[in-house]
Amino acid sequence: MNWLQRFMAGRYGSDQLNFALLVLCLLLSLISQITGLYVLLLISYLPLLFAIFRMFSRNIYKRRAENAWFLKLWTPVKTWFVQKFTMLRQSKQYRFFRCPSCRATVRVPRGKGKIQIRCPHCGNTFLKKS
Ligand SMILES: [Zn+2]
């Protein structure tokens, strides 16, 4: 174990971008297996090689910048999916509406009839059937 610690000293290691690259590699190889397009299998090695390169790279500053760039793109996508999943999970107890003035999502309890909803973000009120 000591040799591995010595080998990895000063090297970047893994991060969110590396994980995404490995998932992309797996997806591409899976699609190539299903469709029989073996060109995709060759292409799937590119993200894998890039992930390995990043893991053993000593240019930590540049790898961190790449990861920050990736997170800047990925975080809104992830937030959107988490929000939709939460809305789906809570859809039996709550209804979700968009505020007509600020477009924020407002959650109200289900089955309360026609109610006046006050947006917590902008204070705008609107009528909806819950
Ligand atoms: Zn609003």
mmCIF file of C-alpha atoms and ligand atoms in Angstrom:
data_model
loop_
_atom_site.group_PDB
_atom_site.id
_atom_site.type_symbol
_atom_site.label_atom_id
_atom_site.label_comp_id
_atom_site.label_asym_id
_atom_site.label_seq_id
_atom_site.Cartn_x
_atom_site.Cartn_y
_atom_site.Cartn_z
ATOM 1 C CA MET A 1 0.000 0.000 0.000
ATOM 2 C CA ASN A 2 2.960 2.280 0.657
ATOM 3 C CA TRP A 3 4.057 2.129 -3.007
ATOM 4 C CA LEU A 4 0.565 3.214 -4.139
ATOM 5 C CA GLN A 5 0.566 6.161 -1.731
ATOM 6 C CA ARG A 6 3.993 7.182 -3.007
ATOM 7 C CA PHE A 7 2.878 6.757 -6.629
ATOM 8 C CA MET A 8 -0.264 8.860 -6.149
ATOM 9 C CA ALA A 9 1.479 11.632 -4.178
ATOM 10 C CA GLY A 10 1.164 14.888 -6.111
ATOM 11 C CA ARG A 11 -1.237 13.358 -8.612
ATOM 12 C CA TYR A 12 -4.787 14.586 -9.106
ATOM 13 C CA GLY A 13 -6.881 11.479 -8.326
ATOM 14 C CA SER A 14 -10.580 11.348 -9.111
ATOM 15 C CA ASP A 15 -13.436 13.839 -9.130
ATOM 16 C CA GLN A 16 -16.955 14.356 -10.483
ATOM 17 C CA LEU A 17 -15.764 14.843 -14.085
ATOM 18 C CA ASN A 18 -13.847 11.553 -13.951
ATOM 19 C CA PHE A 19 -16.940 9.773 -12.655
ATOM 20 C CA ALA A 20 -19.034 11.306 -15.478
ATOM 21 C CA LEU A 21 -16.409 10.237 -18.032
ATOM 22 C CA LEU A 22 -16.528 6.659 -16.721
ATOM 23 C CA VAL A 23 -20.345 6.660 -16.857
ATOM 24 C CA LEU A 24 -20.156 7.991 -20.435
ATOM 25 C CA CYS A 25 -17.705 5.215 -21.298
ATOM 26 C CA LEU A 26 -20.026 2.577 -19.849
ATOM 27 C CA LEU A 27 -23.075 4.032 -21.644
ATOM 28 C CA LEU A 28 -21.288 4.139 -24.998
ATOM 29 C CA SER A 29 -20.038 0.557 -24.649
ATOM 30 C CA LEU A 30 -23.505 -0.603 -23.576
ATOM 31 C CA ILE A 31 -25.124 1.134 -26.574
ATOM 32 C CA SER A 32 -22.525 -0.391 -28.881
ATOM 33 C CA GLN A 33 -23.301 -3.858 -27.465
ATOM 34 C CA ILE A 34 -27.044 -3.371 -27.946
ATOM 35 C CA THR A 35 -26.909 -1.827 -31.424
ATOM 36 C CA GLY A 36 -23.882 -3.709 -32.740
ATOM 37 C CA LEU A 37 -22.112 -0.472 -33.730
ATOM 38 C CA TYR A 38 -18.545 -1.370 -32.819
ATOM 39 C CA VAL A 39 -17.341 2.117 -33.783
ATOM 40 C CA LEU A 40 -19.044 3.275 -30.584
ATOM 41 C CA LEU A 41 -17.009 0.751 -28.608
ATOM 42 C CA LEU A 42 -13.809 2.342 -29.939
ATOM 43 C CA ILE A 43 -15.170 5.832 -29.202
ATOM 44 C CA SER A 44 -16.083 4.709 -25.669
ATOM 45 C CA TYR A 45 -12.367 4.257 -24.898
ATOM 46 C CA LEU A 46 -11.727 7.992 -25.402
ATOM 47 C CA PRO A 47 -13.490 9.159 -22.198
ATOM 48 C CA LEU A 48 -11.897 6.226 -20.346
ATOM 49 C CA LEU A 49 -8.402 7.210 -21.482
ATOM 50 C CA PHE A 50 -9.080 10.858 -20.637
ATOM 51 C CA ALA A 51 -10.294 9.841 -17.157
ATOM 52 C CA ILE A 52 -7.136 7.776 -16.588
ATOM 53 C CA PHE A 53 -4.977 10.646 -17.842
ATOM 54 C CA ARG A 54 -6.732 13.083 -15.488
ATOM 55 C CA MET A 55 -6.410 10.702 -12.530
ATOM 56 C CA PHE A 56 -2.628 10.410 -12.854
ATOM 57 C CA SER A 57 -1.993 13.994 -13.958
ATOM 58 C CA ARG A 58 0.294 16.182 -11.850
ATOM 59 C CA ASN A 59 -1.182 19.422 -13.237
ATOM 60 C CA ILE A 60 -3.705 19.725 -10.410
ATOM 61 C CA TYR A 61 -4.583 23.350 -11.175
ATOM 62 C CA LYS A 62 -5.688 22.539 -14.731
ATOM 63 C CA ARG A 63 -7.631 19.417 -13.631
ATOM 64 C CA ARG A 64 -9.480 21.472 -11.004
ATOM 65 C CA ALA A 65 -10.352 24.074 -13.649
ATOM 66 C CA GLU A 66 -11.742 21.319 -15.910
ATOM 67 C CA ASN A 67 -13.812 19.951 -13.034
ATOM 68 C CA ALA A 68 -15.130 23.433 -12.181
ATOM 69 C CA TRP A 69 -16.131 23.923 -15.835
ATOM 70 C CA PHE A 70 -17.903 20.555 -15.803
ATOM 71 C CA LEU A 71 -19.718 21.293 -12.525
ATOM 72 C CA LYS A 72 -20.859 24.664 -13.880
ATOM 73 C CA LEU A 73 -22.607 22.806 -16.720
ATOM 74 C CA TRP A 74 -23.719 19.724 -14.778
ATOM 75 C CA THR A 75 -25.124 21.275 -11.580
ATOM 76 C CA PRO A 76 -28.200 22.937 -13.228
ATOM 77 C CA VAL A 77 -29.006 19.672 -15.048
ATOM 78 C CA LYS A 78 -28.675 17.654 -11.833
ATOM 79 C CA THR A 79 -30.765 20.192 -9.891
ATOM 80 C CA TRP A 80 -33.512 19.982 -12.525
ATOM 81 C CA PHE A 81 -33.630 16.175 -12.320
ATOM 82 C CA VAL A 82 -33.593 16.167 -8.504
ATOM 83 C CA GLN A 83 -36.420 18.725 -8.460
ATOM 84 C CA LYS A 84 -38.526 16.700 -10.935
ATOM 85 C CA PHE A 85 -37.893 13.506 -8.955
ATOM 86 C CA THR A 86 -38.921 15.224 -5.707
ATOM 87 C CA MET A 87 -42.082 16.592 -7.362
ATOM 88 C CA LEU A 88 -42.935 13.113 -8.643
ATOM 89 C CA ARG A 89 -42.346 11.559 -5.203
ATOM 90 C CA GLN A 90 -44.536 14.170 -3.467
ATOM 91 C CA SER A 91 -47.226 14.311 -6.174
ATOM 92 C CA LYS A 92 -49.755 12.317 -4.099
ATOM 93 C CA GLN A 93 -49.728 14.839 -1.241
ATOM 94 C CA TYR A 94 -48.926 18.093 -3.038
ATOM 95 C CA ARG A 95 -49.616 19.946 -6.281
ATOM 96 C CA PHE A 96 -46.990 22.089 -7.927
ATOM 97 C CA PHE A 97 -47.695 25.330 -9.768
ATOM 98 C CA ARG A 98 -45.567 27.909 -11.503
ATOM 99 C CA CYS A 99 -45.919 31.484 -10.311
ATOM 100 C CA PRO A 100 -47.209 33.496 -13.293
ATOM 101 C CA SER A 101 -45.003 36.479 -12.532
ATOM 102 C CA CYS A 102 -41.612 35.038 -11.444
ATOM 103 C CA ARG A 103 -41.893 31.429 -12.791
ATOM 104 C CA ALA A 104 -40.913 29.947 -9.395
ATOM 105 C CA THR A 105 -42.380 26.557 -8.494
ATOM 106 C CA VAL A 106 -44.899 26.723 -5.642
ATOM 107 C CA ARG A 107 -45.985 23.635 -3.678
ATOM 108 C CA VAL A 108 -49.489 23.464 -2.169
ATOM 109 C CA PRO A 109 -51.319 20.592 -0.389
ATOM 110 C CA ARG A 110 -53.627 18.521 -2.593
ATOM 111 C CA GLY A 111 -57.416 18.395 -2.258
ATOM 112 C CA LYS A 112 -58.077 21.797 -0.647
ATOM 113 C CA GLY A 113 -60.350 23.035 -3.465
ATOM 114 C CA LYS A 114 -59.851 26.348 -5.205
ATOM 115 C CA ILE A 115 -57.284 28.292 -3.181
ATOM 116 C CA GLN A 116 -55.439 31.550 -3.398
ATOM 117 C CA ILE A 117 -51.718 30.894 -3.591
ATOM 118 C CA ARG A 118 -49.196 33.473 -2.495
ATOM 119 C CA CYS A 119 -45.770 33.040 -4.094
ATOM 120 C CA PRO A 120 -43.087 32.963 -1.361
ATOM 121 C CA HIS A 121 -40.502 34.413 -3.751
ATOM 122 C CA CYS A 122 -42.217 37.495 -5.162
ATOM 123 C CA GLY A 123 -45.423 37.777 -3.103
ATOM 124 C CA ASN A 124 -47.708 37.560 -6.130
ATOM 125 C CA THR A 125 -51.094 35.888 -5.508
ATOM 126 C CA PHE A 126 -53.024 33.701 -7.954
ATOM 127 C CA LEU A 127 -56.012 31.302 -7.853
ATOM 128 C CA LYS A 128 -55.638 27.578 -8.566
ATOM 129 C CA LYS A 129 -57.573 24.375 -7.861
ATOM 130 C CA SER A 130 -55.438 22.177 -5.602
HETATM 131 ZN ZN ZN B 1 -43.513 34.500 -7.801
#
